[in-house]
CSV table of C-alpha atoms in Angstrom, one decimal:
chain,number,residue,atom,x,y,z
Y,25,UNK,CA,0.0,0.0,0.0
Y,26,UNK,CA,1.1,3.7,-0.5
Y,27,UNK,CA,-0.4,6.9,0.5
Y,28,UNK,CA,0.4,9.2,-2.2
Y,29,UNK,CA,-0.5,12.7,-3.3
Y,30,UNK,CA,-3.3,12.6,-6.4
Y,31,UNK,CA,-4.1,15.0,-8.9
Y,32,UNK,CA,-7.4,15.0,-9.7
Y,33,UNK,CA,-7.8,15.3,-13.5
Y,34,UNK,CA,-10.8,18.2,-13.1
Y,35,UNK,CA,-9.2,19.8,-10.2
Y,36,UNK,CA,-5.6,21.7,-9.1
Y,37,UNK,CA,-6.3,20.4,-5.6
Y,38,UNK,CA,-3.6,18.1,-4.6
Y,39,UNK,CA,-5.2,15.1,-2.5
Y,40,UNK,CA,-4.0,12.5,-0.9
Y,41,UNK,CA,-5.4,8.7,-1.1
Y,42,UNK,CA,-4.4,5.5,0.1
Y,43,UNK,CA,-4.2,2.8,-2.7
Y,44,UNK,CA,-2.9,-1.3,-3.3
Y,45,UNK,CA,-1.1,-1.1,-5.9
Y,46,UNK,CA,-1.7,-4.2,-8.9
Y,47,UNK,CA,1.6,-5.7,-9.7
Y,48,UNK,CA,3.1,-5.4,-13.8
Y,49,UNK,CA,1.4,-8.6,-14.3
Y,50,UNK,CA,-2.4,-7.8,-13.2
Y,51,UNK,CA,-1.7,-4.1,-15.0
Y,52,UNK,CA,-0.7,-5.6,-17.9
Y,53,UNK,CA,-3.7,-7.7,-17.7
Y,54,UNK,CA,-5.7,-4.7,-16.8
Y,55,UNK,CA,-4.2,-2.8,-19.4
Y,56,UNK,CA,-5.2,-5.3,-22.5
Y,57,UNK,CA,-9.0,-4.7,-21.0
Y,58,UNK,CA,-8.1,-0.8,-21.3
Y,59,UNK,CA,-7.0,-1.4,-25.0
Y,60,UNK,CA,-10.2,-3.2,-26.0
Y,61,UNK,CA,-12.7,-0.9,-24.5
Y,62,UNK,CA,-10.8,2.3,-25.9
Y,63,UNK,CA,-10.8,0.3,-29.6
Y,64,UNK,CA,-14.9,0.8,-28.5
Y,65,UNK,CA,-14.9,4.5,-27.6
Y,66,UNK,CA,-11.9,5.6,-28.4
Y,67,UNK,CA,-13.4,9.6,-27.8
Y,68,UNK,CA,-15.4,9.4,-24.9
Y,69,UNK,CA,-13.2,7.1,-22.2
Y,70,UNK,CA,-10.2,8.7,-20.5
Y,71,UNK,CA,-7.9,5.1,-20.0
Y,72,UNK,CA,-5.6,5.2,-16.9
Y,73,UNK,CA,-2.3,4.9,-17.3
Y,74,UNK,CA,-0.8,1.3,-16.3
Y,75,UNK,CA,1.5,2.5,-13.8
Y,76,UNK,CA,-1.6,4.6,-12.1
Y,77,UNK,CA,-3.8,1.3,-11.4
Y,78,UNK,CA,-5.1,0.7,-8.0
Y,79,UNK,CA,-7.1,-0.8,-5.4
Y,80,UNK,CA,-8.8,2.6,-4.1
Y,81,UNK,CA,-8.3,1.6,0.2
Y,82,UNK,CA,-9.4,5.1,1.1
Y,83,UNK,CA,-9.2,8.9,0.5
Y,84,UNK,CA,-6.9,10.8,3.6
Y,85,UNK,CA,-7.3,14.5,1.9
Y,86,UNK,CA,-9.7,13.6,-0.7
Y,87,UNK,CA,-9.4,15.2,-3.9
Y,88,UNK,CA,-11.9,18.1,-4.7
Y,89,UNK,CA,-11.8,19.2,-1.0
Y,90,UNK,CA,-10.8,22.3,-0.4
Y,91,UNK,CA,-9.8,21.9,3.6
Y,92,UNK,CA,-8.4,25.6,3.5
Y,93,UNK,CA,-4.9,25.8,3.3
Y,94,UNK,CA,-2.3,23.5,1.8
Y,95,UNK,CA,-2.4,20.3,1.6
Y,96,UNK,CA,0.9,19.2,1.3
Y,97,UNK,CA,1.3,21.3,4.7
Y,98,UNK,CA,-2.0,19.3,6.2
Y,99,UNK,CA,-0.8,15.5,4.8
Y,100,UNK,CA,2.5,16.5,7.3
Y,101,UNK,CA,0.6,17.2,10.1
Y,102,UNK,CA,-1.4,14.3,10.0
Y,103,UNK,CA,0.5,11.6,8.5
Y,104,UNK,CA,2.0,10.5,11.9
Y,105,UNK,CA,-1.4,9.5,13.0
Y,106,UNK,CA,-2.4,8.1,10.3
Y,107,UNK,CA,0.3,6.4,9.6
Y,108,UNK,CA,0.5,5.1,13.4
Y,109,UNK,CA,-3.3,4.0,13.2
Y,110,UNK,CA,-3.3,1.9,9.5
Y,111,UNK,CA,0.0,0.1,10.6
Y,112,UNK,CA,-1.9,-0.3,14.1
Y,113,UNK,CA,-5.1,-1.9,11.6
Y,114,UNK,CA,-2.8,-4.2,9.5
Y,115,UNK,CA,-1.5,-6.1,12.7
Y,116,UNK,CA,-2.7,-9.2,12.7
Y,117,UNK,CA,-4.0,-9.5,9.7
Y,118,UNK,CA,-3.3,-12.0,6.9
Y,119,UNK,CA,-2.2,-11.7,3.3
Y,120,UNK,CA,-5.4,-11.9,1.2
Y,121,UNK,CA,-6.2,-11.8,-2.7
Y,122,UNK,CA,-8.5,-9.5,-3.9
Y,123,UNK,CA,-9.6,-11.2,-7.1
Y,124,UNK,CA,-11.3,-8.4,-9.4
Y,125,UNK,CA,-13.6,-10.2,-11.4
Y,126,UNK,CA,-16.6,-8.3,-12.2
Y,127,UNK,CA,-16.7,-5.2,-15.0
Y,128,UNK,CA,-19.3,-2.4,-13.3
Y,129,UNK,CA,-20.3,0.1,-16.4
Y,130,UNK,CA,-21.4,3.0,-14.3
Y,131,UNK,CA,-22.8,6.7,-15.2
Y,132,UNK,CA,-18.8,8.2,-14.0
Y,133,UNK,CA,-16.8,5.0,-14.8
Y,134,UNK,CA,-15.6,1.8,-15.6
Y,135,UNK,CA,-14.1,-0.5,-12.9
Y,136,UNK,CA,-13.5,-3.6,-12.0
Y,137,UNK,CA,-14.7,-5.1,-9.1
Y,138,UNK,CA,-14.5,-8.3,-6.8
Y,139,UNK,CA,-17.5,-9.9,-5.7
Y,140,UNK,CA,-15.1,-10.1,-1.9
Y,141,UNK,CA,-14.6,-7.0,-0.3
Y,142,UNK,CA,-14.7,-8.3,3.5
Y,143,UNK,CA,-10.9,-8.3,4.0
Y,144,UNK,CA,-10.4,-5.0,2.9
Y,145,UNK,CA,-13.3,-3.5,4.5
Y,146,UNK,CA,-11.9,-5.0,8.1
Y,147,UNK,CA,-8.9,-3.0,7.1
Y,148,UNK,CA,-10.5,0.1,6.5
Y,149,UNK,CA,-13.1,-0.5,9.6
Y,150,UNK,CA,-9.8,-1.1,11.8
Y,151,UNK,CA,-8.0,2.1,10.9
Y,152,UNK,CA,-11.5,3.9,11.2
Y,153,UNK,CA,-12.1,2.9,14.7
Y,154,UNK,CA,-8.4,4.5,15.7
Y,155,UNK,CA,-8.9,7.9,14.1
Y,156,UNK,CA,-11.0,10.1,12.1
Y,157,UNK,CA,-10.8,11.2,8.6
Y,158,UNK,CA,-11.3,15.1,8.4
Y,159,UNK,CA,-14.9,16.6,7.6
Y,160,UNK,CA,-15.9,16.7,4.2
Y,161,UNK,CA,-13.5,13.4,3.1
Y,162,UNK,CA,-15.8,10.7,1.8
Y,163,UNK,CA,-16.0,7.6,3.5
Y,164,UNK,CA,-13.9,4.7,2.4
Y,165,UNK,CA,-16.0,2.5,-0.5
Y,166,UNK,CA,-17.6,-0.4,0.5
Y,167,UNK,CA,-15.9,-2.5,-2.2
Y,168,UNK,CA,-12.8,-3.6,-3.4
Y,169,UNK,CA,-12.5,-2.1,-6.8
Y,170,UNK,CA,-10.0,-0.8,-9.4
Y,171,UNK,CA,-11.0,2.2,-11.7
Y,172,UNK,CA,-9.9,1.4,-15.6
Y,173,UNK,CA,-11.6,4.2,-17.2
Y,174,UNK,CA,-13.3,7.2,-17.0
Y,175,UNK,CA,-15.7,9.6,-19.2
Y,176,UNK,CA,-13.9,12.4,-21.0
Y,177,UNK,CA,-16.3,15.2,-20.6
Y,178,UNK,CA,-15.6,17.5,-23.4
């Protein structure tokens, strides 16, 4: 996993999320699913970049939030605790696979999904219960799901 700051491509707000990255092999995989549906609509689906796919765990300065100052400065401040709380939440708990088996066509996207998200959901659960995410982030999803395309809206 690796918190990492995210620019949103419709906003100069710099966010930071925690993903799981896929390994070369499942973006290569990924990516040949990319290449087929852009071969579809080649104008109206934005493809993400191979080295940019990811498990989305949770947003920690979600992007489109404007928490009033900088948040390069604000990540600082609260990555300690954060940090200390999600290592706090992986103790104990076992390697899993998160098999992403589904595509989900939605009215924003296209992901893949797996039909288990219990695993990551204790993850997210665990690091919930030992601190708070700051007002106006969204809560984590409730699935474990990849994003492999999104609309262009020009």
């Amino acid at each position: 996993m690796r918190a990492a700051p995210f620019m949103a491509h419709d906003t100069s707000v710099i966010s930071y999320v925690l993903n799981i990255e896929l390994s070369k092999e499942n973006q290569t995989k990924v990516a040949q699913l990319q290449t087929l549906l852009h071969s579809v609509e080649p104008k109206s689906l934005i493809i993400a970049p191979p080295g940019s796919l990811h498990i989305t765990a949770m947003d920690w300065l979600a992007p489109g939030v404007d928490y009033g100052g900088d948040n390069d400065l604000l990540f600082k401040d609260l990555f300690h605790g954060y940090d200390q709380a999600f290592s706090k939440a992986l103790g104990g708990l076992q390697p899993f696979v998160a098999t992403l088996d589904e595509i989900v066509v939605s009215k924003g996207a296209v992901i893949i999904k797996s039909k288990e998200s219990r695993k990551l959901n204790q993850l997210r659960a665990k690091f919930l219960n030992q601190c708070d995410l700051l007002p106006h982030t969204k809560q984590p999803p409730t699935i474990t799901h990849a994003t492999v395309a999104r609309y262009n809206q020009a």
